[in-house]
Short mmCIF file of C-alpha atoms in Angstrom, two decimals:
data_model
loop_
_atom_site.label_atom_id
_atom_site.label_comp_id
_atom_site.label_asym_id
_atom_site.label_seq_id
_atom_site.Cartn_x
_atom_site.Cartn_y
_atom_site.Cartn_z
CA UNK A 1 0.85 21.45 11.25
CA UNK A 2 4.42 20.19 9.07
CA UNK A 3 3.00 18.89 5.82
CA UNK A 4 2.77 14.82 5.20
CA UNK A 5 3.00 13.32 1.92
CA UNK A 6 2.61 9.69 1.12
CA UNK A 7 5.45 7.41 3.15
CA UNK A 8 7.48 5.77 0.71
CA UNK A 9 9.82 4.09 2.70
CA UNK A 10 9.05 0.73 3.64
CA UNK A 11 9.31 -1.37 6.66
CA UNK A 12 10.21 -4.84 6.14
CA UNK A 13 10.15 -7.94 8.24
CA UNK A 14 11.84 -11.05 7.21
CA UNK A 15 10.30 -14.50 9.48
CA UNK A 16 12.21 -17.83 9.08
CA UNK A 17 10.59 -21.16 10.42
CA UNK A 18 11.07 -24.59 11.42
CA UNK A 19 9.39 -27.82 10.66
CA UNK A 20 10.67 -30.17 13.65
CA UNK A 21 8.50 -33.55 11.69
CA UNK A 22 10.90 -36.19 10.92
CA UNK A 23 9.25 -37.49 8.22
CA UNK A 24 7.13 -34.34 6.61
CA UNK A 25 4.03 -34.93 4.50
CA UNK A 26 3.52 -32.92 1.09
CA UNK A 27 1.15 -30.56 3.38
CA UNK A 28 4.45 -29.79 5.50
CA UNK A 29 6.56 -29.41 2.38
CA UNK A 30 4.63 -27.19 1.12
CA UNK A 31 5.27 -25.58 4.77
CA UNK A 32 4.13 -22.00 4.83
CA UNK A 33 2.42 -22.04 1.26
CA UNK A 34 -0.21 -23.71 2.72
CA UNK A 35 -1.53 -21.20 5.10
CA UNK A 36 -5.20 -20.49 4.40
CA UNK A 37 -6.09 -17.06 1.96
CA UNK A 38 -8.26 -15.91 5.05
CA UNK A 39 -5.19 -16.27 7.74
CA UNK A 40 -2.86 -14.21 5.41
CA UNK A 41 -5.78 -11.25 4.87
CA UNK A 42 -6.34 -11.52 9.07
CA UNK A 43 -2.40 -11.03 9.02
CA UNK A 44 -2.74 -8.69 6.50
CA UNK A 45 -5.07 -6.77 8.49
CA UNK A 46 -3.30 -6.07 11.37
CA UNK A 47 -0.76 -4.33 8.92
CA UNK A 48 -3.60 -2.02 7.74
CA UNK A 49 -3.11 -3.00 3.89
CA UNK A 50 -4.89 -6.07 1.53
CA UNK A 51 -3.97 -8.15 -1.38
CA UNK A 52 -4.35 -6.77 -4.96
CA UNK A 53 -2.98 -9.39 -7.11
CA UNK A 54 -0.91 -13.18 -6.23
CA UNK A 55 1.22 -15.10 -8.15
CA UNK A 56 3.12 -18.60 -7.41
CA UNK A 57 5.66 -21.04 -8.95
CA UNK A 58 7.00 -24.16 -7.42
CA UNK A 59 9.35 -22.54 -5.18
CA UNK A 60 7.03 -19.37 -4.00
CA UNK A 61 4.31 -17.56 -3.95
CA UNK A 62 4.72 -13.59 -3.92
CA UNK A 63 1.64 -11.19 -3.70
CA UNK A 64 1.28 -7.33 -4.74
CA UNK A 65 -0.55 -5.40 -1.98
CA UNK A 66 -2.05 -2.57 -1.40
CA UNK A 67 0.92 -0.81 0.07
CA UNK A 68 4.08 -3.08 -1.23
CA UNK A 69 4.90 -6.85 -1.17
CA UNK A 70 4.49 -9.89 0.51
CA UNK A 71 6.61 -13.34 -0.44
CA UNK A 72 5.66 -16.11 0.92
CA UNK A 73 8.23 -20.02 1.07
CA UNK A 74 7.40 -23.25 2.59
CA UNK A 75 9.31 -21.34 5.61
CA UNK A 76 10.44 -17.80 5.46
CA UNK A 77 8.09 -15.24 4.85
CA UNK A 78 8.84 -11.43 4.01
CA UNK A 79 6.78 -9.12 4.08
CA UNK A 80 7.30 -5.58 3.40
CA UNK A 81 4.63 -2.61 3.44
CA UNK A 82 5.10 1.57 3.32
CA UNK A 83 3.10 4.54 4.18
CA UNK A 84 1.41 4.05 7.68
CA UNK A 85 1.32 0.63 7.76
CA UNK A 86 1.75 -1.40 11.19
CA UNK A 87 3.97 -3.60 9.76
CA UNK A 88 5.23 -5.34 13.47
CA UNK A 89 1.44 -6.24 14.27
CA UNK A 90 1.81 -8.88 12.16
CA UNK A 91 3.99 -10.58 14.12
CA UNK A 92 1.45 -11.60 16.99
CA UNK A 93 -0.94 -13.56 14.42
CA UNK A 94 1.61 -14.54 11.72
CA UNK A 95 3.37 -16.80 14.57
CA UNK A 96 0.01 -17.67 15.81
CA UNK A 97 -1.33 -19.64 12.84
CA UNK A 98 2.10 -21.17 11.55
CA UNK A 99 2.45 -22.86 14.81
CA UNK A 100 -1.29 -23.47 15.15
CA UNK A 101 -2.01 -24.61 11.98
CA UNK A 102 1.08 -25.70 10.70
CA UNK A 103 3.31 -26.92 13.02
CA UNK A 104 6.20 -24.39 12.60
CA UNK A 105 8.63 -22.66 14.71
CA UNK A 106 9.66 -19.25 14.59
CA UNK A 107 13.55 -19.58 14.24
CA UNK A 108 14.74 -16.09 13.60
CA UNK A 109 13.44 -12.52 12.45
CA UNK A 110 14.90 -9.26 10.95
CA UNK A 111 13.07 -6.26 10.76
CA UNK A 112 15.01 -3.13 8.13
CA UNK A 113 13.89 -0.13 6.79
CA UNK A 114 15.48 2.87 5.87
CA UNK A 115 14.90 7.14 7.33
CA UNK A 116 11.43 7.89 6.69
CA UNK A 117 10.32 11.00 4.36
CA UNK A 118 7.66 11.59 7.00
CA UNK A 119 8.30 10.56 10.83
CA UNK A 120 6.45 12.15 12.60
CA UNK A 121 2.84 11.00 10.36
CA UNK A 122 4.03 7.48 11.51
CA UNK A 123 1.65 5.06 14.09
CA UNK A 124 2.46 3.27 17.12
CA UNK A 125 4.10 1.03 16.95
CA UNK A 126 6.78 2.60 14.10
CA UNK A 127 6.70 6.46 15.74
CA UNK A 128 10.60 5.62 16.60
CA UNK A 129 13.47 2.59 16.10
CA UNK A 130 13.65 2.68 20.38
CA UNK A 131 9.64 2.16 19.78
CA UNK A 132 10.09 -0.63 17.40
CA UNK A 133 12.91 -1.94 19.08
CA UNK A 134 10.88 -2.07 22.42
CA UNK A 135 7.96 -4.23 20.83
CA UNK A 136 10.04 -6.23 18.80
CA UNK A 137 11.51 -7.50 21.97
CA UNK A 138 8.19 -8.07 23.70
CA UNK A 139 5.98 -9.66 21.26
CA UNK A 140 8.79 -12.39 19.73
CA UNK A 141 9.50 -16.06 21.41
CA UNK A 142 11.55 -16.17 24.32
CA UNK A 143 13.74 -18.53 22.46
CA UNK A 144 14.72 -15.95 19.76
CA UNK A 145 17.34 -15.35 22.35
CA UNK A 146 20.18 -13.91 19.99
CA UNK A 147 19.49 -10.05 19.39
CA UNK A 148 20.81 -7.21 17.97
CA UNK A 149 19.92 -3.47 16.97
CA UNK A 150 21.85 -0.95 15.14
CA UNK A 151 20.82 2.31 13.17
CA UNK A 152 23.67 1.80 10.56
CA UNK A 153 24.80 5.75 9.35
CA UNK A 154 25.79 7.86 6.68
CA UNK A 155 26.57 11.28 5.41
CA UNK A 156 22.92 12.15 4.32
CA UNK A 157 20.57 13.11 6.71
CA UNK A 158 17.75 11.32 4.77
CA UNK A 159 19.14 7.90 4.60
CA UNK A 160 20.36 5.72 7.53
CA UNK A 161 19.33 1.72 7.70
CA UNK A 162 17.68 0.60 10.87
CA UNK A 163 18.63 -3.10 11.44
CA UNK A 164 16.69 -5.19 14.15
CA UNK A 165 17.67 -8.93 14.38
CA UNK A 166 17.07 -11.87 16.93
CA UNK A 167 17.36 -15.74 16.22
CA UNK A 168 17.70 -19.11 18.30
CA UNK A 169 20.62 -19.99 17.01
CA UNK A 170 23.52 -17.18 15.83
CA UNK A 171 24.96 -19.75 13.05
CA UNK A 172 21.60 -21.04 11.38
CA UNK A 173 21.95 -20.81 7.96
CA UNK A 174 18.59 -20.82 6.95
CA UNK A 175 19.37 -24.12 5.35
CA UNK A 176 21.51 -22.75 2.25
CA UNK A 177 22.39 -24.49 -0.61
CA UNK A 178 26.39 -25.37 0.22
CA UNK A 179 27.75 -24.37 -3.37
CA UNK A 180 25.42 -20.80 -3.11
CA UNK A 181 26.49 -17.78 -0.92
CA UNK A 182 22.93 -15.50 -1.41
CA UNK A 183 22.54 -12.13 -0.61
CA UNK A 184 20.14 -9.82 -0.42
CA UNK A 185 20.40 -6.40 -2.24
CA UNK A 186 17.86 -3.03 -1.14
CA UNK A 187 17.94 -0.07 -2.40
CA UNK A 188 16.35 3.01 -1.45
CA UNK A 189 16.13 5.91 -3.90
CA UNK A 190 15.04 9.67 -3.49
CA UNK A 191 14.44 12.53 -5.48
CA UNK A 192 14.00 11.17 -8.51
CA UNK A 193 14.38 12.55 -11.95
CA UNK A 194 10.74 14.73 -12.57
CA UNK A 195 10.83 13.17 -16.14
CA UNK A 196 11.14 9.81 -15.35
CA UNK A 197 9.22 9.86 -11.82
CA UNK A 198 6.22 11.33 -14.68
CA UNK A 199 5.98 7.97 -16.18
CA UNK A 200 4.40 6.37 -12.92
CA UNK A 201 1.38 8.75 -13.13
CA UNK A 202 -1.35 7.75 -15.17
CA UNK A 203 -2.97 9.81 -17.68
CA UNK A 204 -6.26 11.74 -16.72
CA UNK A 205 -9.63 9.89 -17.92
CA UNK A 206 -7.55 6.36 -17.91
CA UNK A 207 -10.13 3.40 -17.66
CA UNK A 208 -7.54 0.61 -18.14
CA UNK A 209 -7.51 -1.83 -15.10
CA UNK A 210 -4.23 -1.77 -12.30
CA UNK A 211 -3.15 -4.65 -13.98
CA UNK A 212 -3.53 -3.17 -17.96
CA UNK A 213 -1.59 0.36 -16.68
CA UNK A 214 0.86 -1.60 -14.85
CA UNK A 215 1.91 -3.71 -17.82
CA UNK A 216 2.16 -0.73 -19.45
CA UNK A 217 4.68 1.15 -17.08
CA UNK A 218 6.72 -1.86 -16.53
CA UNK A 219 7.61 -1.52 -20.58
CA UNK A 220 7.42 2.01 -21.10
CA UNK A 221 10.05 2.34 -18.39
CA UNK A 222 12.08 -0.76 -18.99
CA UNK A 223 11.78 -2.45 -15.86
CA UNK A 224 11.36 -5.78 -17.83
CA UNK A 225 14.74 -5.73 -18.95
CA UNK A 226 16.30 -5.34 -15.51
CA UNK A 227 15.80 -9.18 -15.51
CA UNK A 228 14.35 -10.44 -18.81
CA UNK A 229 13.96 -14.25 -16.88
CA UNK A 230 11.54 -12.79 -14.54
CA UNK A 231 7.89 -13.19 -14.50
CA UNK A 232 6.36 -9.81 -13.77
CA UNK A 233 3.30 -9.10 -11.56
CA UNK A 234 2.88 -5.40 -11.90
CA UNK A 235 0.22 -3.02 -11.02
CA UNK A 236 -0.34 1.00 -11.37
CA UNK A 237 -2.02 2.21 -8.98
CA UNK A 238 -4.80 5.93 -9.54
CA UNK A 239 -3.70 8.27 -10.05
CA UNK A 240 -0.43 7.39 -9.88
CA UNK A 241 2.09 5.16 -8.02
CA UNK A 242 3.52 1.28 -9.37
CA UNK A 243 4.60 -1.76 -7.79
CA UNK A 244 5.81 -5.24 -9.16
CA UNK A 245 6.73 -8.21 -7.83
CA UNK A 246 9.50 -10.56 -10.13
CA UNK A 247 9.67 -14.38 -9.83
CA UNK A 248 12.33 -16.01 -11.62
CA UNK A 249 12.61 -19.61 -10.26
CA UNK A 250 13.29 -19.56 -6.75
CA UNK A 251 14.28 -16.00 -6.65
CA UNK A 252 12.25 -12.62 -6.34
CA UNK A 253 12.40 -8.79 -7.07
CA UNK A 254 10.47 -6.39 -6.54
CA UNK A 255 9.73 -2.95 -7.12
CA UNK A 256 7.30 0.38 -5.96
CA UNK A 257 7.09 4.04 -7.02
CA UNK A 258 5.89 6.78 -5.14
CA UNK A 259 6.37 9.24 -7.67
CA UNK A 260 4.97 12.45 -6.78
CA UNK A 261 7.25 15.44 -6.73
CA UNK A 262 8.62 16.91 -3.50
CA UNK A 263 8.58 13.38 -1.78
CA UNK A 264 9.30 10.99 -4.11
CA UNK A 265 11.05 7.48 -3.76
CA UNK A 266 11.52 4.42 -5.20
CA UNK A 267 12.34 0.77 -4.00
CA UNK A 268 14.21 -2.33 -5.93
CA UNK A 269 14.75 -5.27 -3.64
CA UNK A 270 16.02 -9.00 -4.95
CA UNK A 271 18.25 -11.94 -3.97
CA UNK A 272 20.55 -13.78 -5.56
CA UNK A 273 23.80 -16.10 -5.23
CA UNK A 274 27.00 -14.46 -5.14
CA UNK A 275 29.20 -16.63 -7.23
CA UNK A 276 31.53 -15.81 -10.27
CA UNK A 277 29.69 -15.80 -13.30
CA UNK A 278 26.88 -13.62 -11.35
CA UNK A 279 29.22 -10.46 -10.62
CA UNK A 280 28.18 -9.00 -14.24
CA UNK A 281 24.02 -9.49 -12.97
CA UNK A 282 24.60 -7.43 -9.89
CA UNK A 283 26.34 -4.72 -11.67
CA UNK A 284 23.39 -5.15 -14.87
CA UNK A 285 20.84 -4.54 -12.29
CA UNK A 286 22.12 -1.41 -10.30
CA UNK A 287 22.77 -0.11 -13.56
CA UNK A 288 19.33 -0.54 -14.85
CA UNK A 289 17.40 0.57 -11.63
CA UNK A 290 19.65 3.55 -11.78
CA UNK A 291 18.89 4.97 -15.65
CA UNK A 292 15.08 3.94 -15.04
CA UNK A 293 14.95 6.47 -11.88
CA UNK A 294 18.11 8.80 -12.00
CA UNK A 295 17.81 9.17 -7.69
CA UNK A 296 19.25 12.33 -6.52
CA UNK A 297 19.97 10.36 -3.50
CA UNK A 298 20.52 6.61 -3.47
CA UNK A 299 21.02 3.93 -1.07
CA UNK A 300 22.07 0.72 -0.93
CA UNK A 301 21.97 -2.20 1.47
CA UNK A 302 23.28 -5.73 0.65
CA UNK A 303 23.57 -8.56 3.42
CA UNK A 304 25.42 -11.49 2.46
CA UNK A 305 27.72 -14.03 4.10
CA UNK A 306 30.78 -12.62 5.99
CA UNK A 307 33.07 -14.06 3.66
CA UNK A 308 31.65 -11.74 0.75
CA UNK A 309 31.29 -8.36 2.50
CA UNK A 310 34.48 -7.13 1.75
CA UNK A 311 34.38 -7.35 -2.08
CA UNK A 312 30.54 -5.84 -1.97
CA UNK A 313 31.43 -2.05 -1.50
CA UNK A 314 33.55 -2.33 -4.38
CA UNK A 315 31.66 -3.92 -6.29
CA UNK A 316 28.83 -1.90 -5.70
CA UNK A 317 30.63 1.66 -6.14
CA UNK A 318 32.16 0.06 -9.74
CA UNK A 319 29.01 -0.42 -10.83
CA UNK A 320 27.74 3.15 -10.33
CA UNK A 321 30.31 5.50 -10.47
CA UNK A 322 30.31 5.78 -14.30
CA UNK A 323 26.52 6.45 -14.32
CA UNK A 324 27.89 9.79 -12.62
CA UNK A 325 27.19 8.57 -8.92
CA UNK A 326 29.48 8.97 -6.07
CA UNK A 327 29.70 6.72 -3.03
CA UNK A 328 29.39 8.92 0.39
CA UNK A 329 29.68 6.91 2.68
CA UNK A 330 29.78 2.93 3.67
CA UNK A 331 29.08 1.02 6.82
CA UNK A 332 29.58 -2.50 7.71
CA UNK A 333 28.32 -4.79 10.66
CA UNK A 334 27.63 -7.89 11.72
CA UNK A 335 23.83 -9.29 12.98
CA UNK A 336 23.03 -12.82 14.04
CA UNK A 337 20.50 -14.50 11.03
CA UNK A 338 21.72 -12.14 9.25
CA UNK A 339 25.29 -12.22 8.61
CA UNK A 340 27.16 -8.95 6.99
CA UNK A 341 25.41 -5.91 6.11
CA UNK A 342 27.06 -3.03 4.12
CA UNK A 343 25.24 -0.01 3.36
CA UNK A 344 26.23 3.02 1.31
CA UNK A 345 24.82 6.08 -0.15
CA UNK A 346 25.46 7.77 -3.45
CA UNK A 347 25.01 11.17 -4.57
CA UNK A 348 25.42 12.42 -8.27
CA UNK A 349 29.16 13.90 -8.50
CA UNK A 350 27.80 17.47 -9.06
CA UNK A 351 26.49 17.78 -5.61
CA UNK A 352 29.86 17.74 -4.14
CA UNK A 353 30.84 21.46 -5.19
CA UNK A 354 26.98 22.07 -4.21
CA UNK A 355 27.14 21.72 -1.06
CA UNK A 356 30.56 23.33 -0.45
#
């Protein structure tokens, strides 16, 4: 039997909504926030994983779980979970109480994730994209009409983006702010540096709490200063393993560690707005995630508006070439709810005469 380690690569699902009330109340507002504790653990449930610690704000409310993250706006929802999670039952009683309870529409869903470590140790119904694909398609509306699947490439054999998308309407916006052009920014990292990956683990006899060990890690490593705005949710879990979840104003990060050696992987996800005076943050944080992991293989996937995705590549490979990594390969598509997704991979620039 082919060994299994712990399944670092996430699945993530991405749910937008609409509220169809003329005139909404502060209860519809609030939209999506307002789904009951006990709906979100029945969700939650499905997946296979639970809550360990929630946060909120005024624009969000993001919870740590047991395997990843969950962020939750008056109407989009994202939810992303690793190991052997089910991550697409959730889809069945997610739409279930927003339109029971709440009055909202599914408009549009995208499902990612990158090559798992582990394949074959993976459920129904995740065993394979066709798989995924196939139940995607039969558990969303009829009205999510607009569909698309791709398994975006690249040189390395361990990291390819699966992209799964379907919406009601190919141009909703998702009701952006004119003047703001977000994007979203994952990146998937593997093999990381022993050294660093050893500052995840927690030391032997350790009585401090998740919370206490995680507060620790998130300054021993310096993944506070990736975004010093942010409020940090962080948690270590035994005996080793991290996650965090950033909230700074209306926009999140987050971050998990599987650190163990032979398998190991870690995650940094956020959105922003791509304007001019935020070109320096997006090379800042690449920058940081990279000296805080030092990936032997790296990943990244950033989906923006169409008008941006030529200048993203660039940017990207800018930022990370003088930390001594080398960009692969780079694909670009198109989805519908999504817009533009590039993805690349980087290798350090010793493994080119390597693998000669």
């Amino acid at each position: 039997m082919a060994f299994s380690g712990f399944e670092g690569f996430e699945k993530r699902l991405e749910f937008h909504f609409l509220n169809d009330d003329p005139n909404p109340t502060i209860n519809h507002q609030l939209g999506l926030r307002k789904l009951e504790f006990e709906s979100i653990q029945q969700i939650l449930q499905a997946v296979q994983c639970t809550v360990v610690s929630a946060v909120g704000n005024s624009y969000f409310d993001a919870y740590v779980l047991s395997e990843s993250s969950l962020f939750v706006y008056p109407t989009k929802i994202i939810i992303k979970t690793c190991g052997t999670t089910q991550l697409l039952k959730s889809i069945i009683p997610l739409i279930y109480f927003s339109n029971n309870h709440l009055n909202l529409t599914l408009s549009s869903v995208s499902y990612t994730r990158g090559s798992f470590i582990f394949p074959n140790s993976q459920p129904f119904p995740h065993s394979s994209f066709n798989e995924e694909v196939s139940y995607l398609e039969n558990t969303i509306p009829s009205n999510l009409c607009y569909k698309k699947a791709s398994i975006m490439p690249s040189k390395s054999s361990s990291h390819s983006w699966h992209v799964f998308t379907a919406t009601q309407n190919p141009h909703h916006d998702h009701d952006h702010i004119p003047y703001e052009l977000p994007y979203t920014m994952e990146i998937c990292m593997t093999e990381l540096d022993p050294v660093l990956a050893g500052k995840f683990f927690r030391k032997p006899g350790d009585e401090k709490s998740g919370h206490s060990a995680g507060k620790e890690m998130t300054e021993l490593t310096g993944i506070n200063k990736i975004n010093k705005e942010a409020f940090i949710c962080d948690f270590a879990f035994d005996p080793c393993g991290y996650s965090m979840n950033g909230m700074d104003g209306g926009l999140y990060s987050t971050i998990h560690v599987t650190p163990e050696d032979g398998y190991s992987y870690a995650s940094f996800e956020c959105v922003g707005s791509v304007n001019n005076d935020d070109d320096d943050a997006i090379v800042h944080v690449l920058r940081k995630v990279v000296q805080i992991f030092r990936p032997g293989t790296m990943s990244v996937s950033i989906t923006t508006c169409s008008e941006y995705n030529n200048e993203v590549w660039r940017k990207v490979a800018s930022a990370l070439e003088p930390l001594g990594l080398k960009c692969r390969s780079c694909a670009m598509d198109q989805f519908p709810a999504l817009g533009s997704v590039v993805f690349q991979t980087f290798t350090p620039l010793r493994r080119k005469n390597a693998s000669k």
